[in-house]
């Protein structure tokens, strides 16, 4: 059924199809009986859940940042069975992002290229929306992550102030934070992955974090294009400043070994590549970090996860949780249930 729907959606602009689909799902979920039916059809039933970072995740499958940038579809995504949803990337001030079109499908490669550019409504609007959602859904078991970044016009020397601003505004409404310095779509952002910049950002965030009676976990999302030397520096840094975990990985700039013809790739232009082409690269980095840290550093695996086999590969490499994004677009609303069933079968 979804394959038919997907064929129709894939005939339209990718970003427009995304919002059409989610707005339609939200409309359906406003009818209590339909929402209950959707929850029954797509919930992950076999998972016993997992305790991570002092939080209880009802299953290991989450939705990566960039899908629900403005925290508009939390109830709908919960109905589809996600154990956690990462909102954002959120910046202090609202921004439009890059010019459209900025989201492209590479169907032959089961991939996407995006150059969204941190388009979001800003920390004030999103924090108020989260406040309202929490108030309306006090019994929800959905774990919400807050992925935070800097505004495009903020110089890198002042970037830490943007991260702290977002942290303060979202603190009461999210369960954990993710520092995003690895998107390729904000000029100069990846320079913040260098040791000195990361140390400053995390020092300031953890200083603010310790002002609270119950500090929140703060993770770092890294690019799959880092060298082993850069990864080693990040691993060493976790002992200097408290990094509670890593998300491995963001999108890649690498265009090698794609099936899609070169002329199409050149026509699409710049942006981060996600989906199947990232799978092997992200798994290799997870394995490397896991081995270097004796599996003592929390890793959330992301990149090219389309089914239970892909998720199991990430977990075997060393991740505790997994995130989907592109796989959700290609596989549809059964993805959480299918992955959870496979993971549960593997542990039996």
CSV table of C-alpha atoms in Angstrom, one decimal:
chain,number,residue,atom,x,y,z
A,1,UNK,CA,0.0,0.0,0.0
A,2,UNK,CA,2.7,2.5,1.0
A,3,UNK,CA,4.6,1.7,-2.2
A,4,UNK,CA,1.7,3.0,-4.2
A,5,UNK,CA,1.4,6.1,-2.0
A,6,UNK,CA,5.1,6.6,-2.2
A,7,UNK,CA,5.1,6.5,-6.0
A,8,UNK,CA,2.5,9.3,-6.0
A,9,UNK,CA,4.3,11.4,-3.4
A,10,UNK,CA,7.6,11.0,-5.2
A,11,UNK,CA,6.1,12.6,-8.3
A,12,UNK,CA,6.0,15.9,-6.3
A,13,UNK,CA,8.7,18.2,-4.9
A,14,UNK,CA,10.3,16.4,-1.9
A,15,UNK,CA,9.8,19.2,0.6
A,16,UNK,CA,6.2,19.8,-0.4
A,17,UNK,CA,5.4,16.1,-0.3
A,18,UNK,CA,6.9,15.9,3.2
A,19,UNK,CA,4.7,18.6,4.7
A,20,UNK,CA,1.6,17.4,2.8
A,21,UNK,CA,2.1,13.9,4.2
A,22,UNK,CA,2.6,15.0,7.8
A,23,UNK,CA,-0.2,17.5,7.7
A,24,UNK,CA,-2.5,14.8,6.3
A,25,UNK,CA,-1.4,12.5,9.1
A,26,UNK,CA,-2.1,15.2,11.7
A,27,UNK,CA,-5.5,15.7,10.2
A,28,UNK,CA,-6.3,12.0,10.5
A,29,UNK,CA,-5.0,11.9,14.1
A,30,UNK,CA,-7.4,14.6,15.2
A,31,UNK,CA,-10.1,11.9,14.9
A,32,UNK,CA,-9.6,9.8,18.1
A,33,UNK,CA,-10.8,6.5,16.5
A,34,UNK,CA,-8.4,6.9,13.6
A,35,UNK,CA,-5.5,7.8,15.8
A,36,UNK,CA,-6.1,4.7,18.0
A,37,UNK,CA,-6.2,2.6,14.8
A,38,UNK,CA,-2.9,4.1,13.6
A,39,UNK,CA,-1.3,3.5,17.0
A,40,UNK,CA,-2.5,-0.1,17.0
A,41,UNK,CA,-1.3,-0.8,13.5
A,42,UNK,CA,2.2,0.7,13.8
A,43,UNK,CA,3.2,0.5,17.4
A,44,UNK,CA,6.2,-1.6,18.3
A,45,UNK,CA,4.7,-4.2,20.6
A,46,UNK,CA,7.5,-6.6,21.4
A,47,UNK,CA,10.1,-4.2,22.7
A,48,UNK,CA,10.8,-4.2,26.4
A,49,UNK,CA,12.4,-0.8,26.2
A,50,UNK,CA,15.8,0.3,27.3
A,51,UNK,CA,17.3,2.5,30.0
A,52,UNK,CA,19.8,5.0,28.6
A,53,UNK,CA,21.1,8.3,30.0
A,54,UNK,CA,18.8,7.9,33.0
A,55,UNK,CA,15.8,7.9,30.6
A,56,UNK,CA,13.4,5.1,29.7
A,57,UNK,CA,13.0,4.6,25.9
A,58,UNK,CA,10.0,2.4,25.0
A,59,UNK,CA,12.0,1.1,22.1
A,60,UNK,CA,15.4,1.7,20.4
A,61,UNK,CA,14.1,3.4,17.3
A,62,UNK,CA,14.1,7.1,17.0
A,63,UNK,CA,13.5,9.8,14.4
A,64,UNK,CA,16.6,11.9,13.6
A,65,UNK,CA,16.7,15.7,13.6
A,66,UNK,CA,15.6,17.6,10.5
A,67,UNK,CA,12.3,15.7,10.1
A,68,UNK,CA,10.2,17.6,12.7
A,69,UNK,CA,12.2,20.8,12.9
A,70,UNK,CA,9.6,22.8,14.7
A,71,UNK,CA,8.0,20.2,17.0
A,72,UNK,CA,4.8,20.2,15.0
A,73,UNK,CA,4.1,16.5,14.7
A,74,UNK,CA,5.1,14.9,18.0
A,75,UNK,CA,1.7,13.2,18.7
A,76,UNK,CA,1.6,11.8,15.1
A,77,UNK,CA,5.1,10.5,15.3
A,78,UNK,CA,4.4,8.9,18.7
A,79,UNK,CA,1.4,7.2,17.1
A,80,UNK,CA,3.7,5.7,14.5
A,81,UNK,CA,5.6,4.0,17.3
A,82,UNK,CA,8.8,6.0,17.6
A,83,UNK,CA,10.6,5.6,20.9
A,84,UNK,CA,12.1,9.1,20.6
A,85,UNK,CA,12.0,12.1,18.3
A,86,UNK,CA,14.7,14.6,17.9
A,87,UNK,CA,13.4,18.1,17.1
A,88,UNK,CA,15.3,20.8,15.3
A,89,UNK,CA,17.9,21.8,14.5
A,90,UNK,CA,16.7,24.8,16.6
A,91,UNK,CA,18.5,28.1,16.4
A,92,UNK,CA,18.0,31.1,18.7
A,93,UNK,CA,16.4,33.3,16.0
A,94,UNK,CA,14.0,32.0,13.3
A,95,UNK,CA,15.5,31.6,9.9
A,96,UNK,CA,14.3,30.7,6.4
A,97,UNK,CA,17.1,28.4,5.5
A,98,UNK,CA,18.6,28.1,2.0
A,99,UNK,CA,16.7,28.8,-1.2
A,100,UNK,CA,14.3,26.2,-2.6
A,101,UNK,CA,14.4,23.6,-4.0
A,102,UNK,CA,16.7,22.2,-1.3
A,103,UNK,CA,15.6,18.6,-0.8
A,104,UNK,CA,16.2,16.0,-3.5
A,105,UNK,CA,15.6,12.3,-3.9
A,106,UNK,CA,18.2,9.9,-5.5
A,107,UNK,CA,15.8,7.0,-5.9
A,108,UNK,CA,18.3,4.6,-7.5
A,109,UNK,CA,20.6,5.1,-4.5
A,110,UNK,CA,17.8,5.1,-1.9
A,111,UNK,CA,19.2,8.4,-0.7
A,112,UNK,CA,18.4,12.1,-0.2
A,113,UNK,CA,20.4,15.2,-0.7
A,114,UNK,CA,19.4,18.2,1.4
A,115,UNK,CA,20.7,21.7,1.8
A,116,UNK,CA,18.0,23.0,4.1
A,117,UNK,CA,20.2,25.3,6.2
A,118,UNK,CA,18.7,25.1,9.6
A,119,UNK,CA,15.3,26.5,8.6
A,120,UNK,CA,13.2,26.7,11.8
A,121,UNK,CA,10.9,29.0,13.7
A,122,UNK,CA,13.4,29.8,16.4
A,123,UNK,CA,13.8,28.8,20.0
A,124,UNK,CA,11.1,31.0,21.5
A,125,UNK,CA,8.3,29.7,19.2
A,126,UNK,CA,9.5,26.1,19.5
A,127,UNK,CA,9.8,26.2,23.3
A,128,UNK,CA,6.3,27.5,23.6
A,129,UNK,CA,5.0,24.7,21.3
A,130,UNK,CA,6.8,22.1,23.4
A,131,UNK,CA,5.3,23.6,26.6
A,132,UNK,CA,1.8,23.4,25.1
A,133,UNK,CA,2.4,19.8,23.9
A,134,UNK,CA,3.8,18.6,27.3
A,135,UNK,CA,0.8,20.2,29.1
A,136,UNK,CA,-1.7,18.5,26.7
A,137,UNK,CA,0.1,15.1,26.8
A,138,UNK,CA,1.3,14.6,30.4
A,139,UNK,CA,1.2,10.8,30.2
A,140,UNK,CA,3.2,10.5,27.0
A,141,UNK,CA,6.2,8.2,27.1
A,142,UNK,CA,7.8,9.8,24.1
A,143,UNK,CA,11.4,10.9,24.6
A,144,UNK,CA,12.1,14.2,23.0
A,145,UNK,CA,15.6,15.3,22.1
A,146,UNK,CA,16.5,18.9,21.3
A,147,UNK,CA,19.0,19.3,18.5
A,148,UNK,CA,20.5,22.8,18.7
A,149,UNK,CA,22.7,24.9,16.4
A,150,UNK,CA,23.8,28.4,15.6
A,151,UNK,CA,22.2,31.0,13.4
A,152,UNK,CA,23.8,31.5,10.0
A,153,UNK,CA,24.9,35.0,10.7
A,154,UNK,CA,26.4,34.3,14.1
A,155,UNK,CA,30.3,34.2,13.7
A,156,UNK,CA,32.0,31.0,14.8
A,157,UNK,CA,33.8,33.0,17.6
A,158,UNK,CA,30.4,33.6,19.2
A,159,UNK,CA,28.7,30.4,18.3
A,160,UNK,CA,28.8,29.1,21.9
A,161,UNK,CA,26.3,31.9,22.8
A,162,UNK,CA,23.8,30.5,20.4
A,163,UNK,CA,24.0,27.0,21.8
A,164,UNK,CA,23.7,28.3,25.3
A,165,UNK,CA,20.6,30.4,24.4
A,166,UNK,CA,18.9,27.4,22.8
A,167,UNK,CA,19.8,25.3,25.8
A,168,UNK,CA,18.2,27.7,28.2
A,169,UNK,CA,15.0,28.1,26.2
A,170,UNK,CA,14.4,24.4,25.6
A,171,UNK,CA,15.7,23.0,28.9
A,172,UNK,CA,12.4,22.5,30.6
A,173,UNK,CA,10.8,20.8,27.6
A,174,UNK,CA,13.3,18.3,26.1
A,175,UNK,CA,14.8,15.1,27.7
A,176,UNK,CA,18.3,15.4,26.2
A,177,UNK,CA,20.3,17.8,23.9
A,178,UNK,CA,22.3,17.3,20.8
A,179,UNK,CA,25.0,19.8,19.7
A,180,UNK,CA,24.9,20.0,15.9
A,181,UNK,CA,28.2,21.3,14.5
A,182,UNK,CA,28.2,18.8,11.7
A,183,UNK,CA,25.6,20.0,9.2
A,184,UNK,CA,27.3,20.8,5.8
A,185,UNK,CA,24.6,23.3,5.0
A,186,UNK,CA,25.6,26.3,7.2
A,187,UNK,CA,28.8,27.9,6.0
A,188,UNK,CA,31.7,27.3,8.3
A,189,UNK,CA,29.7,25.2,10.8
A,190,UNK,CA,31.8,22.1,10.5
A,191,UNK,CA,34.8,24.1,11.6
A,192,UNK,CA,33.2,23.9,15.1
A,193,UNK,CA,34.1,20.2,15.2
A,194,UNK,CA,37.7,21.2,15.9
A,195,UNK,CA,38.9,20.5,19.5
A,196,UNK,CA,39.1,24.1,20.7
A,197,UNK,CA,35.7,25.1,19.5
A,198,UNK,CA,34.0,22.0,20.9
A,199,UNK,CA,35.7,22.4,24.2
A,200,UNK,CA,34.4,26.0,24.5
A,201,UNK,CA,30.8,25.0,23.5
A,202,UNK,CA,30.6,22.0,25.8
A,203,UNK,CA,32.3,23.9,28.7
A,204,UNK,CA,29.7,26.7,28.5
A,205,UNK,CA,26.8,24.3,28.1
A,206,UNK,CA,27.8,22.1,31.0
A,207,UNK,CA,28.4,25.1,33.2
A,208,UNK,CA,24.8,26.1,32.5
A,209,UNK,CA,23.6,22.5,32.9
A,210,UNK,CA,25.1,22.2,36.4
A,211,UNK,CA,23.0,25.2,37.5
A,212,UNK,CA,20.0,22.8,37.3
A,213,UNK,CA,19.0,20.3,40.0
A,214,UNK,CA,18.6,17.6,37.4
A,215,UNK,CA,21.1,18.2,34.5
A,216,UNK,CA,20.2,17.0,31.0
A,217,UNK,CA,22.3,14.7,28.9
A,218,UNK,CA,24.2,16.6,26.2
A,219,UNK,CA,25.3,14.7,23.1
A,220,UNK,CA,27.4,15.6,20.1
A,221,UNK,CA,26.4,14.8,16.5
A,222,UNK,CA,29.4,14.2,14.2
A,223,UNK,CA,30.0,14.1,10.5
A,224,UNK,CA,30.9,10.9,8.7
A,225,UNK,CA,33.6,12.8,6.9
A,226,UNK,CA,35.9,13.3,9.9
A,227,UNK,CA,39.4,11.8,9.8
A,228,UNK,CA,40.4,9.3,12.4
A,229,UNK,CA,42.7,11.9,14.0
A,230,UNK,CA,39.7,14.2,14.4
A,231,UNK,CA,37.6,11.4,15.9
A,232,UNK,CA,40.4,10.6,18.3
A,233,UNK,CA,40.4,14.3,19.4
A,234,UNK,CA,36.7,14.1,20.1
A,235,UNK,CA,37.1,10.9,22.1
A,236,UNK,CA,39.9,12.5,24.1
A,237,UNK,CA,37.8,15.6,24.6
A,238,UNK,CA,35.0,13.7,26.4
A,239,UNK,CA,37.3,13.3,29.3
A,240,UNK,CA,38.0,17.0,29.5
A,241,UNK,CA,34.4,18.2,29.1
A,242,UNK,CA,31.4,16.0,29.8
A,243,UNK,CA,30.1,14.7,26.5
A,244,UNK,CA,27.3,12.2,27.3
A,245,UNK,CA,27.3,10.5,23.9
A,246,UNK,CA,27.7,10.8,20.2
A,247,UNK,CA,25.3,10.6,17.3
A,248,UNK,CA,27.0,8.9,14.4
A,249,UNK,CA,26.5,10.3,11.9
A,250,UNK,CA,25.2,13.3,10.1
A,251,UNK,CA,25.1,13.5,6.3
A,252,UNK,CA,28.1,13.2,4.0
A,253,UNK,CA,29.6,15.4,1.3
A,254,UNK,CA,31.0,12.3,-0.4
A,255,UNK,CA,29.5,11.5,-3.8
A,256,UNK,CA,31.6,8.5,-4.7
A,257,UNK,CA,30.1,5.2,-5.7
A,258,UNK,CA,26.6,6.6,-6.4
A,259,UNK,CA,24.5,4.8,-8.9
A,260,UNK,CA,22.7,8.0,-10.0
A,261,UNK,CA,24.3,9.5,-13.1
A,262,UNK,CA,26.9,12.3,-12.7
A,263,UNK,CA,24.8,14.8,-14.6
A,264,UNK,CA,21.9,14.5,-12.2
A,265,UNK,CA,24.2,14.8,-9.2
A,266,UNK,CA,25.7,17.9,-10.7
A,267,UNK,CA,22.3,19.3,-11.4
A,268,UNK,CA,21.2,18.8,-7.8
A,269,UNK,CA,24.3,20.6,-6.5
A,270,UNK,CA,25.5,21.1,-3.0
A,271,UNK,CA,24.1,19.5,0.1
A,272,UNK,CA,24.4,16.6,2.6
A,273,UNK,CA,23.9,13.1,1.3
A,274,UNK,CA,21.9,10.7,3.5
A,275,UNK,CA,20.5,7.2,3.1
A,276,UNK,CA,22.0,3.9,1.9
A,277,UNK,CA,25.3,5.5,0.7
A,278,UNK,CA,26.1,6.6,4.3
A,279,UNK,CA,25.4,3.2,5.9
A,280,UNK,CA,28.8,1.6,5.7
A,281,UNK,CA,30.6,4.7,6.5
A,282,UNK,CA,28.6,5.5,9.7
A,283,UNK,CA,28.8,1.8,10.8
A,284,UNK,CA,32.6,1.9,10.4
A,285,UNK,CA,32.9,5.0,12.6
A,286,UNK,CA,30.6,3.5,15.2
A,287,UNK,CA,32.8,0.4,15.3
A,288,UNK,CA,36.0,2.5,15.6
A,289,UNK,CA,34.7,4.7,18.4
A,290,UNK,CA,33.2,1.7,20.2
A,291,UNK,CA,36.5,-0.2,20.1
A,292,UNK,CA,38.5,2.9,21.2
A,293,UNK,CA,36.3,3.5,24.2
A,294,UNK,CA,35.6,-0.2,25.1
A,295,UNK,CA,31.9,0.5,24.5
A,296,UNK,CA,31.9,3.0,27.4
A,297,UNK,CA,30.7,5.9,25.4
A,298,UNK,CA,27.0,6.0,24.4
A,299,UNK,CA,26.4,6.0,20.7
A,300,UNK,CA,23.2,6.6,18.8
A,301,UNK,CA,23.6,5.0,15.3
A,302,UNK,CA,22.3,6.9,12.3
A,303,UNK,CA,22.8,6.6,8.6
A,304,UNK,CA,21.3,4.3,6.0
A,305,UNK,CA,18.9,2.4,8.4
A,306,UNK,CA,16.0,1.0,6.4
A,307,UNK,CA,15.2,-2.2,8.2
A,308,UNK,CA,16.0,-4.4,11.1
A,309,UNK,CA,19.1,-5.8,9.6
A,310,UNK,CA,20.5,-2.3,9.1
A,311,UNK,CA,19.6,-1.4,12.7
A,312,UNK,CA,21.2,-4.6,14.0
A,313,UNK,CA,24.4,-3.7,12.2
A,314,UNK,CA,24.6,-0.4,14.0
A,315,UNK,CA,23.9,-2.0,17.3
A,316,UNK,CA,26.5,-4.8,16.7
A,317,UNK,CA,29.0,-2.1,15.8
A,318,UNK,CA,28.4,-0.4,19.2
A,319,UNK,CA,25.4,1.8,19.2
A,320,UNK,CA,22.7,1.5,21.9
A,321,UNK,CA,19.9,3.3,20.0
A,322,UNK,CA,19.3,4.0,16.4
A,323,UNK,CA,17.7,6.9,14.4
A,324,UNK,CA,16.0,6.8,11.0
A,325,UNK,CA,15.2,9.6,8.6
A,326,UNK,CA,15.8,8.8,4.9
A,327,UNK,CA,14.7,5.2,5.6
A,328,UNK,CA,11.4,6.5,7.0
A,329,UNK,CA,10.8,8.3,3.7
A,330,UNK,CA,11.5,5.2,1.6
A,331,UNK,CA,10.0,2.5,3.8
A,332,UNK,CA,7.0,4.3,5.2
A,333,UNK,CA,5.1,4.1,8.5
A,334,UNK,CA,5.8,0.5,9.3
A,335,UNK,CA,9.6,1.1,9.7
A,336,UNK,CA,9.6,1.3,13.5
A,337,UNK,CA,7.5,-1.8,13.9
A,338,UNK,CA,9.5,-3.8,11.4
A,339,UNK,CA,12.9,-2.8,13.0
A,340,UNK,CA,11.7,-3.4,16.5
A,341,UNK,CA,10.4,-6.9,15.6
A,342,UNK,CA,13.7,-7.8,14.0
A,343,UNK,CA,15.8,-6.5,16.9
A,344,UNK,CA,13.5,-8.3,19.4
A,345,UNK,CA,13.9,-11.5,17.4
A,346,UNK,CA,17.7,-11.1,17.4
A,347,UNK,CA,17.8,-10.9,21.2
A,348,UNK,CA,15.7,-14.0,21.7
